[in-house]
Coordinates of C-alpha atoms in Angstrom, one line a residue:
X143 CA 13.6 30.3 13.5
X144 CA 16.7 32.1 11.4
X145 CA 16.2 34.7 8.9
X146 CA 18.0 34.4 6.0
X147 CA 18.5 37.4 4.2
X148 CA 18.5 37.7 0.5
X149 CA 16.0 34.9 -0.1
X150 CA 15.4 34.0 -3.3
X151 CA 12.0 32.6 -4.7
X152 CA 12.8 28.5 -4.3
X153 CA 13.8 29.4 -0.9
X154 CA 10.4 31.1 -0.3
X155 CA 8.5 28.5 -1.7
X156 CA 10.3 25.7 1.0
X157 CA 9.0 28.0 3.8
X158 CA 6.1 27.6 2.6
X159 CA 6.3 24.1 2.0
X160 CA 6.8 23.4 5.5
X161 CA 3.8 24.0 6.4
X162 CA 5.1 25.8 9.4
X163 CA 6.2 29.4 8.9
X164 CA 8.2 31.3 10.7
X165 CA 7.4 33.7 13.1
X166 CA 10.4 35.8 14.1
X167 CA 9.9 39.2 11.4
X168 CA 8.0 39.7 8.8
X169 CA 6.8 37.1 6.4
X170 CA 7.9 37.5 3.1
X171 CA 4.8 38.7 1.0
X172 CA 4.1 35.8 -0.9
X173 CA 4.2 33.9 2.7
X174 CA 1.2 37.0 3.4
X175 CA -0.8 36.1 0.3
X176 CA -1.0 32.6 0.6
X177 CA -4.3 32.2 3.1
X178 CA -6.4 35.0 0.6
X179 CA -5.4 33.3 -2.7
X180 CA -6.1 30.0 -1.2
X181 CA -9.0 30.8 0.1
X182 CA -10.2 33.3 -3.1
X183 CA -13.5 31.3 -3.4
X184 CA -14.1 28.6 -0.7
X185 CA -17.5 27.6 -2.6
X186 CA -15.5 27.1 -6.4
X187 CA -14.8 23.9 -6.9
X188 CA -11.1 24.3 -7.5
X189 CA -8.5 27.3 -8.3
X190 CA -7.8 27.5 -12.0
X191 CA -4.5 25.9 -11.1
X192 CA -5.5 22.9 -9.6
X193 CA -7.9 22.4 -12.5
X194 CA -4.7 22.8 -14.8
X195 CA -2.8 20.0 -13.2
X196 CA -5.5 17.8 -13.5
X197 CA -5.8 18.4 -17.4
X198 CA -2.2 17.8 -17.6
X199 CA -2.1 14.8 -15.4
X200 CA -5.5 13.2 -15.8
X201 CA -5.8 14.3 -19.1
X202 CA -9.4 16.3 -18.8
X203 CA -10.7 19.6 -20.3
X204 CA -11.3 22.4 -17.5
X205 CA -15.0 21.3 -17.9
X206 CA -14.5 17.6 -17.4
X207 CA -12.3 18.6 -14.5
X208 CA -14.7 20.9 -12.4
X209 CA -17.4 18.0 -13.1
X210 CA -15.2 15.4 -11.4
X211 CA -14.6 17.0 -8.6
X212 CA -18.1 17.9 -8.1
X213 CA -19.5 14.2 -8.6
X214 CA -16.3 12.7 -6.7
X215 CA -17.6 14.9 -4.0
X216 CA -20.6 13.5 -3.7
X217 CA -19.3 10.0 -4.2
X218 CA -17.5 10.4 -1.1
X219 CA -20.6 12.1 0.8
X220 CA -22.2 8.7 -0.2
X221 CA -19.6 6.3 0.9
X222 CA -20.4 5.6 4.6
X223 CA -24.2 5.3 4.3
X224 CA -24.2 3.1 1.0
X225 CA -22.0 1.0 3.4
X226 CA -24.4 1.2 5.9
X227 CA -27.4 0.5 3.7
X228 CA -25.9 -2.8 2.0
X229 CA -25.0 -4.3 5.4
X230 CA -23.6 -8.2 5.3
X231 CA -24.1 -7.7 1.7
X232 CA -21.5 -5.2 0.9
X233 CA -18.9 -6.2 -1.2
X234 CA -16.4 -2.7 -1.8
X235 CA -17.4 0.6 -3.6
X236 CA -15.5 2.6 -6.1
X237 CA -15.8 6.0 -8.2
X238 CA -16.5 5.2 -11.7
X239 CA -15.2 8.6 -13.2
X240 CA -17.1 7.7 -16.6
X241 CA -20.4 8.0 -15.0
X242 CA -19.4 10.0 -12.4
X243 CA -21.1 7.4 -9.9
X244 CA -20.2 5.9 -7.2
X245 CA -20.8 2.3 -7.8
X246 CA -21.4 -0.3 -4.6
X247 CA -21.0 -4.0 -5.2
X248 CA -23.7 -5.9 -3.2
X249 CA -23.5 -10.3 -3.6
X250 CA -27.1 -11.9 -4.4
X251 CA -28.3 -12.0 -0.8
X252 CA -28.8 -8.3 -1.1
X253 CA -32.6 -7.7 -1.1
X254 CA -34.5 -5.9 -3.6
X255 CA -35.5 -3.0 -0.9
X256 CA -31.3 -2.5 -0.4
X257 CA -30.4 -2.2 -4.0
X258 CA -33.5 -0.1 -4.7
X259 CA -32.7 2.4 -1.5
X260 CA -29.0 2.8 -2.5
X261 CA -30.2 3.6 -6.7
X262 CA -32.3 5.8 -4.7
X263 CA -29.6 7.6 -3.0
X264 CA -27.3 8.2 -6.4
X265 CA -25.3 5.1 -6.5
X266 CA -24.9 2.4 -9.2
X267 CA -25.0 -1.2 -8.0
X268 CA -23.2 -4.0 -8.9
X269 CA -23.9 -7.8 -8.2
X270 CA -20.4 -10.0 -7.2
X271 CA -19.8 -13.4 -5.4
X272 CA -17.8 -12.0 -2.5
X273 CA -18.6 -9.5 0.3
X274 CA -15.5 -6.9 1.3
X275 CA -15.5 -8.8 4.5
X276 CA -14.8 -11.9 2.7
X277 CA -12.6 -10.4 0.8
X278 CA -10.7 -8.5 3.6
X279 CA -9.9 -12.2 5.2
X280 CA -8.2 -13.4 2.5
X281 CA -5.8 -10.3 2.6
X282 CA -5.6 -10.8 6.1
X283 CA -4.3 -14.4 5.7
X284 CA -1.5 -12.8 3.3
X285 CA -0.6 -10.1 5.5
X286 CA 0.4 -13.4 7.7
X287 CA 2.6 -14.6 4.8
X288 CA 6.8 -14.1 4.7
X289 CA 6.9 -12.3 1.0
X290 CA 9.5 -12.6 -0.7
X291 CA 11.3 -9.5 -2.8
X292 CA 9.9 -10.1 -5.8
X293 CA 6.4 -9.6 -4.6
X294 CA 5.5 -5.8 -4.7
X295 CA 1.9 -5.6 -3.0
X296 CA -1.6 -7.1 -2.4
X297 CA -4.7 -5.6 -2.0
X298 CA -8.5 -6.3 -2.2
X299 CA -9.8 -4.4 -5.9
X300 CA -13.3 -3.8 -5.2
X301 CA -14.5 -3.9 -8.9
X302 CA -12.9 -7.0 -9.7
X303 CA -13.8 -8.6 -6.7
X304 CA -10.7 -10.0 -5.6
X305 CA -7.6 -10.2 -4.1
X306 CA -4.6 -8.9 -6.6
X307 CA -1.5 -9.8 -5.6
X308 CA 1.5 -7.4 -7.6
X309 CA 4.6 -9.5 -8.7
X310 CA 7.2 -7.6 -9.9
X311 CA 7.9 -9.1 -13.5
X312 CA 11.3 -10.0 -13.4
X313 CA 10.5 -12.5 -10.7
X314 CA 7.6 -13.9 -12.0
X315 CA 9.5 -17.7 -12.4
X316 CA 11.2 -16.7 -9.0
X317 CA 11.0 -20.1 -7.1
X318 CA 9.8 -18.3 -3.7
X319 CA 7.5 -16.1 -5.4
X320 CA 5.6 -18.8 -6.8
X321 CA 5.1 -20.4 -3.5
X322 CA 4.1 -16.9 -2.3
X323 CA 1.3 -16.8 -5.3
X324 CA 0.4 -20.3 -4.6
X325 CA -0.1 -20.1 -0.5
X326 CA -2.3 -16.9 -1.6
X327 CA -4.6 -19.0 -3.8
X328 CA -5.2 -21.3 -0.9
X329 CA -6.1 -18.0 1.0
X330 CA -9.3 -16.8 -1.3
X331 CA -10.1 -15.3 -4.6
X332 CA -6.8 -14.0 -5.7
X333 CA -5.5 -12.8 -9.1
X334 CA -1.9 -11.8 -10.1
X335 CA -0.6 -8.9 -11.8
X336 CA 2.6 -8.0 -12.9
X337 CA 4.5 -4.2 -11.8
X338 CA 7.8 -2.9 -14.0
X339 CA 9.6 -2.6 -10.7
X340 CA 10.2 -3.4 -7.1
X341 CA 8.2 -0.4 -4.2
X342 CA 11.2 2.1 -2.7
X343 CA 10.3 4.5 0.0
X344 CA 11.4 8.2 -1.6
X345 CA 13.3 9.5 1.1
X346 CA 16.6 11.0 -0.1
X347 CA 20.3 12.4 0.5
X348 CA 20.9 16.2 1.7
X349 CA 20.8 18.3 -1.5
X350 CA 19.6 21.3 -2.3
X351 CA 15.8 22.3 -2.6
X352 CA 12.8 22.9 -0.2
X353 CA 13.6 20.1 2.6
X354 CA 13.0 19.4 6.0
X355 CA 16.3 17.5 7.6
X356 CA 16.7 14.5 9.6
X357 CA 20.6 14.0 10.1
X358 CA 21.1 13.3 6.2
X359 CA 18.0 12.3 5.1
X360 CA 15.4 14.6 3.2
X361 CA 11.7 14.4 3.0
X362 CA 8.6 16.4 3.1
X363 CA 6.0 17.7 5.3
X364 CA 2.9 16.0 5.4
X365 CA -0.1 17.7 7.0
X366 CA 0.4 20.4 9.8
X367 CA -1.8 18.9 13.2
X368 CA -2.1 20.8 16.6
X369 CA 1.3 21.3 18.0
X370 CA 3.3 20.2 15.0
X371 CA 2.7 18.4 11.6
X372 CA 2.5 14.3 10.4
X373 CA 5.2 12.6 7.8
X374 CA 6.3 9.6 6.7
X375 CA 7.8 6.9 9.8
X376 CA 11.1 5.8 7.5
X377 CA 12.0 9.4 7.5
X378 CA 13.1 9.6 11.1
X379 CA 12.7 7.5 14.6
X380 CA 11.4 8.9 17.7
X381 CA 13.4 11.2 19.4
X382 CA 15.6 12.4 16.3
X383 CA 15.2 16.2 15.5
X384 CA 14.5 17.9 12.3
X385 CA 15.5 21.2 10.6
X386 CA 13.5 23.0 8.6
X387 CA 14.7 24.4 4.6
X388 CA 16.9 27.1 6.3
X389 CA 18.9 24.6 8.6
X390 CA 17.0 25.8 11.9
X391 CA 15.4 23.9 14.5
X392 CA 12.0 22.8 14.1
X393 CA 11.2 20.0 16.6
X394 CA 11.6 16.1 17.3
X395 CA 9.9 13.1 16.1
X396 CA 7.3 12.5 19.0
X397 CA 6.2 9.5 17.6
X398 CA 7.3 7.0 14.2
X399 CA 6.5 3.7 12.9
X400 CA 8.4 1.7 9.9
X401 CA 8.0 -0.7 8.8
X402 CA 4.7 -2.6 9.6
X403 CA 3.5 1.2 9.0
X404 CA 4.6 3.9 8.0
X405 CA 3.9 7.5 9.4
X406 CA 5.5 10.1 12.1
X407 CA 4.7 13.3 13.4
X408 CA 7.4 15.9 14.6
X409 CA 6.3 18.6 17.6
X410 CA 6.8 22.3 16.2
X411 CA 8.5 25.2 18.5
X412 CA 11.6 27.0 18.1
X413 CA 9.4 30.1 16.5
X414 CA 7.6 27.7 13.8
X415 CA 4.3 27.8 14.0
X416 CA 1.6 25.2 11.6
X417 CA -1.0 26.5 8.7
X418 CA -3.7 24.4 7.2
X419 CA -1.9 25.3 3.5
X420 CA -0.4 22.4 1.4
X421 CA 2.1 24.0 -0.8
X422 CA 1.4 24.1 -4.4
X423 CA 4.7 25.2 -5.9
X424 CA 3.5 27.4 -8.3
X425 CA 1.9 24.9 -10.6
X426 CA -1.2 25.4 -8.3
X427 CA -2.6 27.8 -5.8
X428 CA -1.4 27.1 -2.5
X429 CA -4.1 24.3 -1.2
X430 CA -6.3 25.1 2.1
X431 CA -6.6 21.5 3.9
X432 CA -10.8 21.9 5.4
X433 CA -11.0 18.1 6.9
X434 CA -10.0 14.5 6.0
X435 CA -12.7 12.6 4.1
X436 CA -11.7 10.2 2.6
X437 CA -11.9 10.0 -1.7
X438 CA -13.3 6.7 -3.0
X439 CA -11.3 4.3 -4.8
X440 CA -10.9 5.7 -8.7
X441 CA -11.4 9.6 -7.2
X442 CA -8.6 11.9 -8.4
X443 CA -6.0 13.1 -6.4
X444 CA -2.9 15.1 -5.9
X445 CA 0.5 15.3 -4.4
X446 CA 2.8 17.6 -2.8
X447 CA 6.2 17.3 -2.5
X448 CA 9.8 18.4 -2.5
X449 CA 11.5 17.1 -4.7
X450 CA 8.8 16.9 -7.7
X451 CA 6.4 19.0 -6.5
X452 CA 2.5 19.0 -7.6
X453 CA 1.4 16.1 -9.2
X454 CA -2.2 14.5 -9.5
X455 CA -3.5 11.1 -10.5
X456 CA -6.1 8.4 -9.2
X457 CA -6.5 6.5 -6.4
X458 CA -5.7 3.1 -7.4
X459 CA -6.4 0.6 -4.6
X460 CA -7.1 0.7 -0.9
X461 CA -5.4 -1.4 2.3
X462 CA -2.4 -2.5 0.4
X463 CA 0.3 -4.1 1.9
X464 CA 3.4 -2.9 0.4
X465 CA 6.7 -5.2 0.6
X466 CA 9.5 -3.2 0.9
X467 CA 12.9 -4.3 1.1
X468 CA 13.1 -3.3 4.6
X469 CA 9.6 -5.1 5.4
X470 CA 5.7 -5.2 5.0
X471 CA 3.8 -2.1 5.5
X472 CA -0.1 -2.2 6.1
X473 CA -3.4 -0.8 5.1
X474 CA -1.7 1.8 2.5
X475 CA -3.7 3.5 -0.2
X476 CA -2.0 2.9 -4.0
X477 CA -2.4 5.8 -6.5
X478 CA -1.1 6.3 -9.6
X479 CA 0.7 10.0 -9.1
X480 CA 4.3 9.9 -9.5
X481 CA 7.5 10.4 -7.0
X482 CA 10.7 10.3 -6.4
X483 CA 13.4 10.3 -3.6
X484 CA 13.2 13.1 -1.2
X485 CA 9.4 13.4 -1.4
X486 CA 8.2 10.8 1.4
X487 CA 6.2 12.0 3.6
X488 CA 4.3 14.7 1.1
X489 CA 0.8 15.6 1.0
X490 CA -1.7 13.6 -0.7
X491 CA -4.6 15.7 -1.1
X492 CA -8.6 14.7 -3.1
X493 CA -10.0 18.8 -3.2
X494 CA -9.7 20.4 0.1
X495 CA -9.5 17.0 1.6
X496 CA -6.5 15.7 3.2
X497 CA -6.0 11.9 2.3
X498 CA -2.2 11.0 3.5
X499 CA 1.6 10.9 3.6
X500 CA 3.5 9.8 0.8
X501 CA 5.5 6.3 1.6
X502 CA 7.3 5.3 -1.5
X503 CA 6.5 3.4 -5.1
X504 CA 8.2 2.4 -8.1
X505 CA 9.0 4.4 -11.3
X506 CA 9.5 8.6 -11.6
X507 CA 8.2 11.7 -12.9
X508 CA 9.8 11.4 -15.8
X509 CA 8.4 8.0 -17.3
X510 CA 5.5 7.8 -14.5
X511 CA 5.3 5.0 -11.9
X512 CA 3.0 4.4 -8.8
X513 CA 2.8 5.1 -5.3
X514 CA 1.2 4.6 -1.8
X515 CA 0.2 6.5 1.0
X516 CA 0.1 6.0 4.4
X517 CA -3.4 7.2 5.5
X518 CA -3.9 10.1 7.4
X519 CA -6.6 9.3 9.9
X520 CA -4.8 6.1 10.7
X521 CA -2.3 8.7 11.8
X522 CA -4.6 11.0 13.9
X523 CA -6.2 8.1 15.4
X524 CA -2.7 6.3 16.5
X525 CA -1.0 9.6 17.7
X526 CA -4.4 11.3 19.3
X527 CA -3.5 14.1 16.8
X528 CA -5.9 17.3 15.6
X529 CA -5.8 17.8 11.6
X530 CA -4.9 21.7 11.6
X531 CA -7.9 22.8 9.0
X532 CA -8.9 26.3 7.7

């Protein structure tokens, strides 16, 4: 890629960003520091940083912090053999971050041998009508629905053991929206809750910042892969090429998907090269990506992007299908960090974990909002991708 002589730190920071440095010269030296400070203590677990933004955005003391992280660490070690253990009888799992638990819902024809084999293994149980699988129909049914505008999302809530379907609350009394709420009824357990506003993706105009450039949109990288990197599908179509922050030549979109999904990946030559780093921006260490587990509903989690750069929150919900004004998009993971235009397609990271590309939401970084996620083994799976991991 081009050189650009003179650069000054923002411009640094969006080489970084990329995921993809370049390879013609010498790296700039904080481009050289990034893999040691990352990677300062692989067994701590987080960077002093990263513990920060989670007291500023999940408002937790440094202690609190490190002991969420541990116990959500375990939670998600637990995950796929409670699943395994409550059989027919599962009915969803979550992270209860007040007892630092994970808690799996079993209904009643869970025997007294499976609750008393998962307590043994470290999770709390929960007794509820329906099984996930039940459950998982119902949402299946409205995935099968036209929605109208007014309805934001639906998604199975594990905890409250039903289907919540998100109206926006302006539309509430909206004629077809109440035939939406009323098909979804006939579909299962449902409840209704009300969002401030309608889901956007967060791609955004050419301005300046840390970009990567598809004709005259702007978004972010998502998660570098063997032989190039994944991102959001709205951002580009297959076959378009993108430029990095400096205006050079990265590569093409191999492969995209929007709506119905949403996710991409782009092929990475032209002197680029990928890094298993996602970038922190200065509010955190730059992040080593180590594998793709994925965090358990209610686990904490973090964002990177370009345009608001590190933020961290929960995750708020699971297989969501999000109604965007351009259509339905499936099986997306809602979480309640902030966003705003020109960070689709960012990192969404739980620890060293990689978890998925940012799609789009409602609200901003200034007065807070939601988004979703597009997850990223969904992606590797579709694309027959490697996850580039340290």
């Amino acid at each position: 890629m081009r050189r650009r002589t003179g650069l000054t730190h923002a411009a640094v920071a969006a080489a970084l960003l990329i995921g993809s440095w370049a390879a013609a010269g010498t790296l700039p030296a904080s481009a050289q520091e990034v893999p040691a400070s990352a990677a300062a203590d692989a067994s701590a677990p987080a960077s002093p940083a990263l513990l920060d933004a989670m007291r500023r955005d999940l408002g937790l003391t440094r202690a609190e912090a490190e002991a969420r992280l541990a116990a959500e660490q375990r939670a998600t070690a637990l995950l796929p053999t409670a699943r395994k253990t409550a059989g027919s009888a599962y009915g969803g799992s979550w992270f209860d971050a007040r007892s630092g638990e994970l808690t799996v819902a079993v209904t009643p024809d869970a025997d007294a041998t499976t609750v008393r084999t998962l307590r043994e293994s470290g999770a709390a149980v929960r007794t509820v009508e329906h099984t996930e699988r039940q459950l998982n129909s119902a949402k299946s049914s409205l995935d099968r629905l036209d929605a109208p505008a007014g309805v934001a999302s639906w998604a199975v809530d594990p905890a409250a053991n039903t289907v919540v379907v998100n109206v926006v609350e302006d539309a509430r009394t909206d004629n077809d929206v109440r035939a939406f709420v009323r098909k979804a009824r006939a579909a299962g357990p449902v409840t209704v809750r009300t969002v401030a506003d309608a889901p956007s993706t967060f791609a955004a105009g050419t301005v300046g910042g840390d970009p990567y450039y598809t004709g005259n949109v702007r978004c972010s990288i998502g998660f570098s892969v063997h032989g190039g990197f994944v991102t959001a599908g709205h951002c580009g179509g297959a076959g378009q090429q993108v430029r990095g922050w400096d205006g050079s030549y990265i590569g093409n979109f191999q492969g995209s998907s929007f709506p119905d999904n949403d996710y991409a990946w782009v092929n990475v030559g032209s002197g680029w090269w990928t890094v298993p780093v996602v970038l922190g921006w200065g509010t955190v260490s730059d992040q080593l990506v180590r594998g793709s587990a994925e965090a358990p509903v209610d686990a904490s989690i973090c964002r990177s992007g370009s345009t608001t750069h590190w933020h961290c929150g929960t995750v708020l919900a699971k297989n969501e299908t999000v109604n965007y004004a351009q259509g339905a998009v499936h099986q997306m993971t809602k979480t309640s960090v902030c966003a705003e235009g020109g960070d689709s397609g960012g990192s969404f990271i739980s620890g060293d974990q990689a978890q998925g590309v940012t799609s789009g939401g409602w609200g901003n970084c200034s007065s807070g909002g939601e988004t979703w996620f597009q997850p990223v083994n969904e992606i590797l799976n579709r694309y027959g991708l490697t996850l580039h991991t340290a």
